[in-house]
mmCIF file of C-alpha atoms in Angstrom:
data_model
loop_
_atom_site.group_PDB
_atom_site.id
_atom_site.type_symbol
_atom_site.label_atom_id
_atom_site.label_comp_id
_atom_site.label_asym_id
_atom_site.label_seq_id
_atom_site.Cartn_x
_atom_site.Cartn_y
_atom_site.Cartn_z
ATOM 1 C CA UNK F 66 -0.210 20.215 6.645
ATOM 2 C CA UNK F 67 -3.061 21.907 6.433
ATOM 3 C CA UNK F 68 -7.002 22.342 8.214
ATOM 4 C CA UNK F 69 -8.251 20.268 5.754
ATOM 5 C CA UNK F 70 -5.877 17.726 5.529
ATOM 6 C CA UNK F 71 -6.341 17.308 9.135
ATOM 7 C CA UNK F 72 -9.796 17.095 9.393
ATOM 8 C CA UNK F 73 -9.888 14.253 6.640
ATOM 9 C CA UNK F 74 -7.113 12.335 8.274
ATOM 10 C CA UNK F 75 -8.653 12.657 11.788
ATOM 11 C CA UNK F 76 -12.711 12.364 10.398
ATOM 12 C CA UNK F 77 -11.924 9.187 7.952
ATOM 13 C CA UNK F 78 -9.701 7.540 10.549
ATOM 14 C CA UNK F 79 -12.028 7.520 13.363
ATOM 15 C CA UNK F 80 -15.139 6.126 10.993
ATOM 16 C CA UNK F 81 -12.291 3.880 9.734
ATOM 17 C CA UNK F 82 -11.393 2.426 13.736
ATOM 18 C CA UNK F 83 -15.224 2.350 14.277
ATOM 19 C CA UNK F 84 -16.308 0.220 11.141
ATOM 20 C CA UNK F 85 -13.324 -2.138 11.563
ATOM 21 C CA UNK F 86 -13.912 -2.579 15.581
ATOM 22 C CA UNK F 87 -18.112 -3.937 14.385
ATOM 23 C CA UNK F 88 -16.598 -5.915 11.656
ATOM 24 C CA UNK F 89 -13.477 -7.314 13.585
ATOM 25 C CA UNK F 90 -16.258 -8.236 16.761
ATOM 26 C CA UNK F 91 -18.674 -9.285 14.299
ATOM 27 C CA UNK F 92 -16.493 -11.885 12.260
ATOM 28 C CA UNK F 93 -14.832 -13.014 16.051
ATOM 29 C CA UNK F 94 -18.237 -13.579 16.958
ATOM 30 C CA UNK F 95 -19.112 -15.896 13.922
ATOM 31 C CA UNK F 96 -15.818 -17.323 14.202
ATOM 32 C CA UNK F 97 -15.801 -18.866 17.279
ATOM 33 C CA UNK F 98 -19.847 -20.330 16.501
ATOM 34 C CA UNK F 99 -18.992 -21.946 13.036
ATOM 35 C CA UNK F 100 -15.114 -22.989 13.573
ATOM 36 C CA UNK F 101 -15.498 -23.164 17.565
ATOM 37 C CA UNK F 102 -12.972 -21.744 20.554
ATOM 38 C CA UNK F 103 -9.863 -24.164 19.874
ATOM 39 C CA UNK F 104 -9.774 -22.421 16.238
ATOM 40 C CA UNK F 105 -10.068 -19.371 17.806
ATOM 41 C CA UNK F 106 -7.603 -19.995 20.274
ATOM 42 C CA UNK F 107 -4.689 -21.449 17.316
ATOM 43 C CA UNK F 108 -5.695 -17.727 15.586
ATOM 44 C CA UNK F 109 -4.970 -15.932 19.139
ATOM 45 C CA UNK F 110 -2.001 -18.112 19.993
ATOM 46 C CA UNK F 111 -0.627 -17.412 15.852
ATOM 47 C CA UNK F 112 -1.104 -13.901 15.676
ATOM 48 C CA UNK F 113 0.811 -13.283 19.200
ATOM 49 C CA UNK F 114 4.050 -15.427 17.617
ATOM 50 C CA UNK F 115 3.933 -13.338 14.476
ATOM 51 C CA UNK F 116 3.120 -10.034 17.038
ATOM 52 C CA UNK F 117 6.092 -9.952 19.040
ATOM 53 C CA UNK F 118 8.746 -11.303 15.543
ATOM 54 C CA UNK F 119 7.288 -8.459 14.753
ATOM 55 C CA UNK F 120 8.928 -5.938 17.409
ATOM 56 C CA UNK F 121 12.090 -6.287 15.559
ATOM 57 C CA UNK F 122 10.569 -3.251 14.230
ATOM 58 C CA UNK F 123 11.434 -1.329 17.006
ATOM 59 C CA UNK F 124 9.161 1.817 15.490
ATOM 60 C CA UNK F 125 11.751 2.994 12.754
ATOM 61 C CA UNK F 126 8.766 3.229 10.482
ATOM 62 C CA UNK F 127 7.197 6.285 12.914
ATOM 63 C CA UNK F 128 11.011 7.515 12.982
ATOM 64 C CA UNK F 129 11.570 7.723 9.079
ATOM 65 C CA UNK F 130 8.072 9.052 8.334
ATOM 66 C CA UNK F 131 8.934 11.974 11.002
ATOM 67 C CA UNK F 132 12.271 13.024 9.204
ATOM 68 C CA UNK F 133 10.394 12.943 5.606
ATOM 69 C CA UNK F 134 8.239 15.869 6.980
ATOM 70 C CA UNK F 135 10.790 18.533 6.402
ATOM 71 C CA UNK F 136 12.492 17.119 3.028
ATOM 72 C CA UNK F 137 8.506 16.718 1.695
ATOM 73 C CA UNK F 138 8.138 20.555 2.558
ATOM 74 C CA UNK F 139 11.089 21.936 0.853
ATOM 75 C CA UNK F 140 10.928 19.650 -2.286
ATOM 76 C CA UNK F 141 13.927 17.884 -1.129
ATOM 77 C CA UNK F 142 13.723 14.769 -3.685
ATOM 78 C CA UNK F 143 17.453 13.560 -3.122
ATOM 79 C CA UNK F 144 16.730 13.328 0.796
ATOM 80 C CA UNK F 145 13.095 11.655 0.208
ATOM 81 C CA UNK F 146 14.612 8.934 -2.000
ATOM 82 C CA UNK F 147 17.578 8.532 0.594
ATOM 83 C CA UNK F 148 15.306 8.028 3.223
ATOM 84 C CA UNK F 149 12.674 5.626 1.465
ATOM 85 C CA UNK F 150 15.576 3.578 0.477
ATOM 86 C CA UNK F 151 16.865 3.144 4.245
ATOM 87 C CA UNK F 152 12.932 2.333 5.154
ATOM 88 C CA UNK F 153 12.658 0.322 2.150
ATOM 89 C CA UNK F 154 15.685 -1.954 3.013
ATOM 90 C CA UNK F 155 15.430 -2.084 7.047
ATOM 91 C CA UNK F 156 11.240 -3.651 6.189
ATOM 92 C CA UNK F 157 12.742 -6.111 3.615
ATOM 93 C CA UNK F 158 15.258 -7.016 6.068
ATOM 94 C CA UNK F 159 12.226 -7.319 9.022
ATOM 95 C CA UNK F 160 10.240 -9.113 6.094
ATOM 96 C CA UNK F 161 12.687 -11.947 5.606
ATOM 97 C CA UNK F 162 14.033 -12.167 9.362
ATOM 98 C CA UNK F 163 10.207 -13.044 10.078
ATOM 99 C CA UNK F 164 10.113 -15.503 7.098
ATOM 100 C CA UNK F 165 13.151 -17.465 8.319
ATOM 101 C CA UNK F 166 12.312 -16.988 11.982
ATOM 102 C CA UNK F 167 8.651 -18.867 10.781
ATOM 103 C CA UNK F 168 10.155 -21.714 9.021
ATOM 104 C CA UNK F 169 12.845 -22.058 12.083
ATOM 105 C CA UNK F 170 9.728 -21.961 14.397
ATOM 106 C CA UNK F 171 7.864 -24.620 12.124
ATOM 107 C CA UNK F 172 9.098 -27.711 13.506
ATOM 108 C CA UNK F 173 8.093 -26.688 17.093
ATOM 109 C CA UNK F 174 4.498 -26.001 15.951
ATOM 110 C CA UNK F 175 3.305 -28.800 17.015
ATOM 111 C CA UNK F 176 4.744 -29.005 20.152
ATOM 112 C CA UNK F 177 3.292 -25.525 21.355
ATOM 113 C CA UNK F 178 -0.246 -26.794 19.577
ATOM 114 C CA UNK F 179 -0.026 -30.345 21.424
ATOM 115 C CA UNK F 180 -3.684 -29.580 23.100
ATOM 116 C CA UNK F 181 -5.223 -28.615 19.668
ATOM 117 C CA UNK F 182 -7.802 -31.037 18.902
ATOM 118 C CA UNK F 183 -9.354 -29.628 15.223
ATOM 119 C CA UNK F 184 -8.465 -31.241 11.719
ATOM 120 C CA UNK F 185 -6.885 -27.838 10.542
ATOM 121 C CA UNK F 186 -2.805 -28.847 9.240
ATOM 122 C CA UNK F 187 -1.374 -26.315 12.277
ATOM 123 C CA UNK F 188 1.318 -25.614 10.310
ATOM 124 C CA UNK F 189 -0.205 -24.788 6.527
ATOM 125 C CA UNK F 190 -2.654 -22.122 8.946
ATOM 126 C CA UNK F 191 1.227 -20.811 10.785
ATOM 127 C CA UNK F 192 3.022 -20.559 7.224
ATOM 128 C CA UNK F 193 -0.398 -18.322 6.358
ATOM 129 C CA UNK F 194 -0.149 -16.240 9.112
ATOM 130 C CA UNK F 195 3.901 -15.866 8.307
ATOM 131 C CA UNK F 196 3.086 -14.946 4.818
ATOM 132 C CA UNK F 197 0.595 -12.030 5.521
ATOM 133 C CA UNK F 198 3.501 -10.685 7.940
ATOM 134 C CA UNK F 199 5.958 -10.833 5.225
ATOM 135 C CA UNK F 200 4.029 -9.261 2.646
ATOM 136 C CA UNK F 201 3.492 -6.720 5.060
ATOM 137 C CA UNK F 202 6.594 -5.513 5.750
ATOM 138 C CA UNK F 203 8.215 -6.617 2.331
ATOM 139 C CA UNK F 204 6.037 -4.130 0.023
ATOM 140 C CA UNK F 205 4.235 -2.229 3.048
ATOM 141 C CA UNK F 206 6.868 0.400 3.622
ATOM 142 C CA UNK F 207 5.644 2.472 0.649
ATOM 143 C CA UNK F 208 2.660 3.747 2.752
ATOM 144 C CA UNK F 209 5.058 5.864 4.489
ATOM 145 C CA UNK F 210 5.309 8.198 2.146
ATOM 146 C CA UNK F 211 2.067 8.591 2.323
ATOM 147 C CA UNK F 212 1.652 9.589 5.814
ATOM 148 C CA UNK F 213 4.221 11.870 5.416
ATOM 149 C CA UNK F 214 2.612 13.875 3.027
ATOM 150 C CA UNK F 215 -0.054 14.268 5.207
ATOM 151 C CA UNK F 216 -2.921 11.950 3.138
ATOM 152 C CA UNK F 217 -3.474 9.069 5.768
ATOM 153 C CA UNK F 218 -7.002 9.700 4.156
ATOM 154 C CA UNK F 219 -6.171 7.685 1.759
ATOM 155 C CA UNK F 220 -5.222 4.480 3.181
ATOM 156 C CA UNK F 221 -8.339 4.638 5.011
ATOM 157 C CA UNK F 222 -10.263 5.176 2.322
ATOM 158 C CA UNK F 223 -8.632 2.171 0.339
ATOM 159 C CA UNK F 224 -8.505 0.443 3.669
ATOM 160 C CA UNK F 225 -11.806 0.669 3.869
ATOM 161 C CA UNK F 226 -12.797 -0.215 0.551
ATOM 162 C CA UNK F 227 -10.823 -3.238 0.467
ATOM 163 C CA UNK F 228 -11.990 -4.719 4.207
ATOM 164 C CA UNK F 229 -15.335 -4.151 3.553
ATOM 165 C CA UNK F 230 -15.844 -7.251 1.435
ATOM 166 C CA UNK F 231 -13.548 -9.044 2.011
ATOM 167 C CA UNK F 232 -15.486 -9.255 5.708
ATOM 168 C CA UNK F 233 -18.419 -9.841 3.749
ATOM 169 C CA UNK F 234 -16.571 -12.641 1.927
ATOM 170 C CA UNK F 235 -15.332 -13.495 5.150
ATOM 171 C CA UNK F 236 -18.193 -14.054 6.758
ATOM 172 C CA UNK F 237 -20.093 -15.975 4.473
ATOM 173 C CA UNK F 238 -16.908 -18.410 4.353
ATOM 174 C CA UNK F 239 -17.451 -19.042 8.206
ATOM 175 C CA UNK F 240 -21.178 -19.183 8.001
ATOM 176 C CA UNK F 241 -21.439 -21.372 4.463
ATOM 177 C CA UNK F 242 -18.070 -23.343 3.859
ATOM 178 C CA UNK F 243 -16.707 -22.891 8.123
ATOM 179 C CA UNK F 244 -13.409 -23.470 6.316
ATOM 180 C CA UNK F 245 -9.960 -21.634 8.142
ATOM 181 C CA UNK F 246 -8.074 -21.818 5.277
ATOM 182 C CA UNK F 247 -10.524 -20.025 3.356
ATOM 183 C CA UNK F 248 -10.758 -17.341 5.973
ATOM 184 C CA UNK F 249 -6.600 -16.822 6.365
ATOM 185 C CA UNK F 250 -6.636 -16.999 2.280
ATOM 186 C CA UNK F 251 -9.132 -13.723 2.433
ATOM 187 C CA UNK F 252 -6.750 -12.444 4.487
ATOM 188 C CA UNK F 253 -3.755 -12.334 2.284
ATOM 189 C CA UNK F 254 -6.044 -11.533 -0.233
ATOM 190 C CA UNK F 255 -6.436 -7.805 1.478
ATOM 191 C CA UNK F 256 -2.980 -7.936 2.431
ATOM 192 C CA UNK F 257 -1.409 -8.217 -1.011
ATOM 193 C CA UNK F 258 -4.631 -6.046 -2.929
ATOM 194 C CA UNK F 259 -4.188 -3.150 0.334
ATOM 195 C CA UNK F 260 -0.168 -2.873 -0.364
ATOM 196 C CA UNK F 261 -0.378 -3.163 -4.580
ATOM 197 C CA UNK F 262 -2.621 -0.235 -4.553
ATOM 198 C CA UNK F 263 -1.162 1.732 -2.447
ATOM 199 C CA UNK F 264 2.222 0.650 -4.037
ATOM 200 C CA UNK F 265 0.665 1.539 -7.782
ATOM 201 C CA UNK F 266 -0.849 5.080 -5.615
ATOM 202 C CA UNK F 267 2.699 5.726 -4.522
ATOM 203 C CA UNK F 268 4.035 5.555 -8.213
ATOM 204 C CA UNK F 269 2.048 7.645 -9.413
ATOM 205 C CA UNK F 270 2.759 10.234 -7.059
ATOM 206 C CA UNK F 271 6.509 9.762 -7.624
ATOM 207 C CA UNK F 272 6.178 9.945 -11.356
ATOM 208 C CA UNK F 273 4.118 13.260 -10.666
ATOM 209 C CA UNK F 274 6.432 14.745 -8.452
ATOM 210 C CA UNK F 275 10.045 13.557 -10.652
ATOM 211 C CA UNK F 276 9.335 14.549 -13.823
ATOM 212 C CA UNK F 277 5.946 16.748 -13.510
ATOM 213 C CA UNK F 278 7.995 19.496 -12.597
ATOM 214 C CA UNK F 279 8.972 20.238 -16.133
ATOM 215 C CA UNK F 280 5.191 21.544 -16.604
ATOM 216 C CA UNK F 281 6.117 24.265 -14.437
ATOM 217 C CA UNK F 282 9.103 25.393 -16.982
ATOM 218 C CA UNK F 283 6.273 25.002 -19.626
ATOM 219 C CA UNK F 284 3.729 26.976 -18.177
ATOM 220 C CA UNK F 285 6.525 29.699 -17.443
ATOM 221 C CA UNK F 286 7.427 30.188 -20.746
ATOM 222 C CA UNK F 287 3.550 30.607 -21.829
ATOM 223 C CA UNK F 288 2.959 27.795 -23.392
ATOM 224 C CA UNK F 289 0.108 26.285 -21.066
ATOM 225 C CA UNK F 290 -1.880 25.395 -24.340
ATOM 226 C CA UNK F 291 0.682 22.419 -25.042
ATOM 227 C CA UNK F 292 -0.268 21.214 -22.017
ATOM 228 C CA UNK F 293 -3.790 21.190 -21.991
ATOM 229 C CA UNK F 294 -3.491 19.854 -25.572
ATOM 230 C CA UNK F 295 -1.451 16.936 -24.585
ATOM 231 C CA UNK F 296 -3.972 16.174 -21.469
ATOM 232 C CA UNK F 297 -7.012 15.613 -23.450
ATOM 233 C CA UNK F 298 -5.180 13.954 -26.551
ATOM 234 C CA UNK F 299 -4.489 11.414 -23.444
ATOM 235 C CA UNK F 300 -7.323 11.469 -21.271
ATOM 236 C CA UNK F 301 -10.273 10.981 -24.255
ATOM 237 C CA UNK F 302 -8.473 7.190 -25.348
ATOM 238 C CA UNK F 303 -7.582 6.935 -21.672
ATOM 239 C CA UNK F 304 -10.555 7.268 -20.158
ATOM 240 C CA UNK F 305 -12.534 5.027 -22.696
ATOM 241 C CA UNK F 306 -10.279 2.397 -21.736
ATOM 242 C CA UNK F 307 -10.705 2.975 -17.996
ATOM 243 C CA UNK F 308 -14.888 2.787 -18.380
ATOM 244 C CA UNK F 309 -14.673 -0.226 -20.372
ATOM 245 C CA UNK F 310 -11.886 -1.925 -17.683
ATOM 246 C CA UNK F 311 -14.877 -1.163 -14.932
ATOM 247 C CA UNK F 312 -18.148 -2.459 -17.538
ATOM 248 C CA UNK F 313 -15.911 -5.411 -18.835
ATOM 249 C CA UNK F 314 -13.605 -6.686 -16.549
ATOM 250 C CA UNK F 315 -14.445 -4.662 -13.098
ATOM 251 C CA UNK F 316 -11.220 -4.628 -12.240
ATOM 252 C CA UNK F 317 -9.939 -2.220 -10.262
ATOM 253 C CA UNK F 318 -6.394 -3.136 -11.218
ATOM 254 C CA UNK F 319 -6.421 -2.428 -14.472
ATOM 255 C CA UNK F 320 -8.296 1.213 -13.335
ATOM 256 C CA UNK F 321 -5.417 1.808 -11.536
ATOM 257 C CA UNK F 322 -2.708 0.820 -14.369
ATOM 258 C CA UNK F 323 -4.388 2.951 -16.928
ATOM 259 C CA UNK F 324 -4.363 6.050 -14.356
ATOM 260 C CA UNK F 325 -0.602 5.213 -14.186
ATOM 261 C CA UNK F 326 -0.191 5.361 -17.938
ATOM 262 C CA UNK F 327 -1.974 8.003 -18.571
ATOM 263 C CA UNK F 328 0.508 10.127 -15.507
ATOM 264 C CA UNK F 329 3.397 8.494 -17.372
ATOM 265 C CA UNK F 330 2.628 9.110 -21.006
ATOM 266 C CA UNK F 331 1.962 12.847 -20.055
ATOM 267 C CA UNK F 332 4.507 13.610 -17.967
ATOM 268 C CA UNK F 333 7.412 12.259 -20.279
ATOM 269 C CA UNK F 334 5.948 14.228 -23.559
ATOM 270 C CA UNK F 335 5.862 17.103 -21.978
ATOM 271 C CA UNK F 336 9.483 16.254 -20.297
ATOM 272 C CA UNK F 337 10.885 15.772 -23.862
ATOM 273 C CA UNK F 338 8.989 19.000 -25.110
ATOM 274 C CA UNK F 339 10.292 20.951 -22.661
ATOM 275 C CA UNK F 340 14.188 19.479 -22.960
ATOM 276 C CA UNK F 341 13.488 20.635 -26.687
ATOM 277 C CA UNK F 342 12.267 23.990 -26.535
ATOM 278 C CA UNK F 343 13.356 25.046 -23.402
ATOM 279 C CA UNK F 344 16.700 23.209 -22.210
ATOM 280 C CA UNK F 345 18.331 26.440 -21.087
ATOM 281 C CA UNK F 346 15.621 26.846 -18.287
ATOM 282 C CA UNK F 347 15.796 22.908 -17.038
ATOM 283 C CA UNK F 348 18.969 23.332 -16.840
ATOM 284 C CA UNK F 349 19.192 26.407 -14.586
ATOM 285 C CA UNK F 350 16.587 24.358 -12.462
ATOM 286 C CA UNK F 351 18.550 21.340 -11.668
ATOM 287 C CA UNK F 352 21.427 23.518 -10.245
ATOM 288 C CA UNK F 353 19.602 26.164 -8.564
ATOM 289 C CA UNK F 354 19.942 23.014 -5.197
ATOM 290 C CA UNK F 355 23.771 22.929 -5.600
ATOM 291 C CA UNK F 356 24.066 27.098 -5.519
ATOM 292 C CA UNK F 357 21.967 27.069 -2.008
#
């Protein structure tokens, strides 16, 4: 990893800690005035259950990400996809343990909550909180991938982007409608909008990195033209639709699945140019892994 890389991961992750620690006191703050200390108190008491479920864990995230370093560096693709599928099976495993483990806990709900006094349904605002957790760890494990290519950056940046309003949203729920299950359902909202992104980001890497090496057997042969001709045939109709998607619908979303595309579209023409004109070469690159 480089200076750089460093600097943007360290720099964007401690602005990152800082705005969320304001927001996180600020929204506490308003909590407990509009929706009072018992709320509070189920939220504290909820988020401790889901915390410790959640131990099951046991930091094989951290331990995966750590052996991806070395495959990442050497453009070891049959290790990377080994490895993502162990993550990718241990957090849907976690994911559904903690599902089952909520709706096991359910009936006792209202035994630990006995003292609770409010009109919130304690167990719709515990099936919430289980939900978030799930989603989590069910599509969540794609970040790792991520981090081990050294761009924590950008789930700060998207981090960011997301929490800021939905604590806005957040705290104008408290303040205007003091409604908890408005408040946990802005919660999932981030949840599920922080892991699709990152899940559509991810994608696009992998289609980059699967098939975009086929450019390089392009390029290598002198034919960087076809390229460049095949880019902008793309990117002109692409990026019309991507400026009317933010006028028109301002939805991110759709940004996002038209960047996707447009990687797609470009990547396979210039796979099945290359398998055409120069199959010899493509093939002398897929064994040049089994010779070493």
């Amino acid at each position: 990893m480089n200076s750089r890389l460093v600097r943007l991961n360290v720099v964007s992750g401690v602005i990152g800690q800082f705005i969320t620690i304001i927001l996180n006191f600020l929204i506490r703050s308003i909590f407990i005035r509009y929706l009072g200390s018992e709320n509070v108190g189920l939220n504290g008491l909820y988020s401790n259950v889901l915390g410790v479920l959640s131990v099951a864990e046991l930091g094989i995230g951290s331990a995966i990400v750590a052996h991806m370093y070395k495959p990442i560096a050497d453009g070891d693709s049959k290790r990377i996809k080994l490895l993502m599928n162990i993550y990718r099976k241990v957090y849907k495993t976690i994911a559904w343990f903690l599902l089952v483990m909520g709706f096991i806990l359910l009936p006792f709900i209202s035994e630990v909550t006995k003292t609770y006094n409010g009109y919130y349904n304690v167990h719709v605002i515990f099936l919430m909180y289980v939900l978030n957790s799930f989603i989590s760890f069910y599509i969540g494990y794609k970040q790792s991938i991520v981090i081990a290519n050294g761009k924590s950056y950008v789930i700060n940046k998207v981090t960011m982007m997301l929490f800021l309003p939905i604590a806005l949203c957040q705290i104008i729920s408290l303040v205007v409608c003091q409604s908890f299950y408005l408040y946990m359902t802005l919660i999932l909202i981030n949840t599920l909008s922080l892991h699709v992104i990152f899940l559509m980001y991810v994608l696009n890497s992998f289609i980059s990195f699967y098939i975009g090496y086929k450019q390089s057997i392009v390029i290598a042969n002198g034919k960087s033209y076809v390229i460049n001709k095949v880019t902008m045939m793309l990117f002109l109709p692409i990026a019309l639709c991507q400026i009317i998607s933010l006028v028109v619908c301002q939805s991110f979303y759709l940004y996002m699945t038209l960047i996707l595309i447009n990687t797609l579209s470009l990547n396979i023409i210039i796979a099945r140019y290359a398998k055409k004109h120069f199959r010899n070469s493509i093939l002398k690159r897929k064994k040049l892994p089994n010779q070493t």
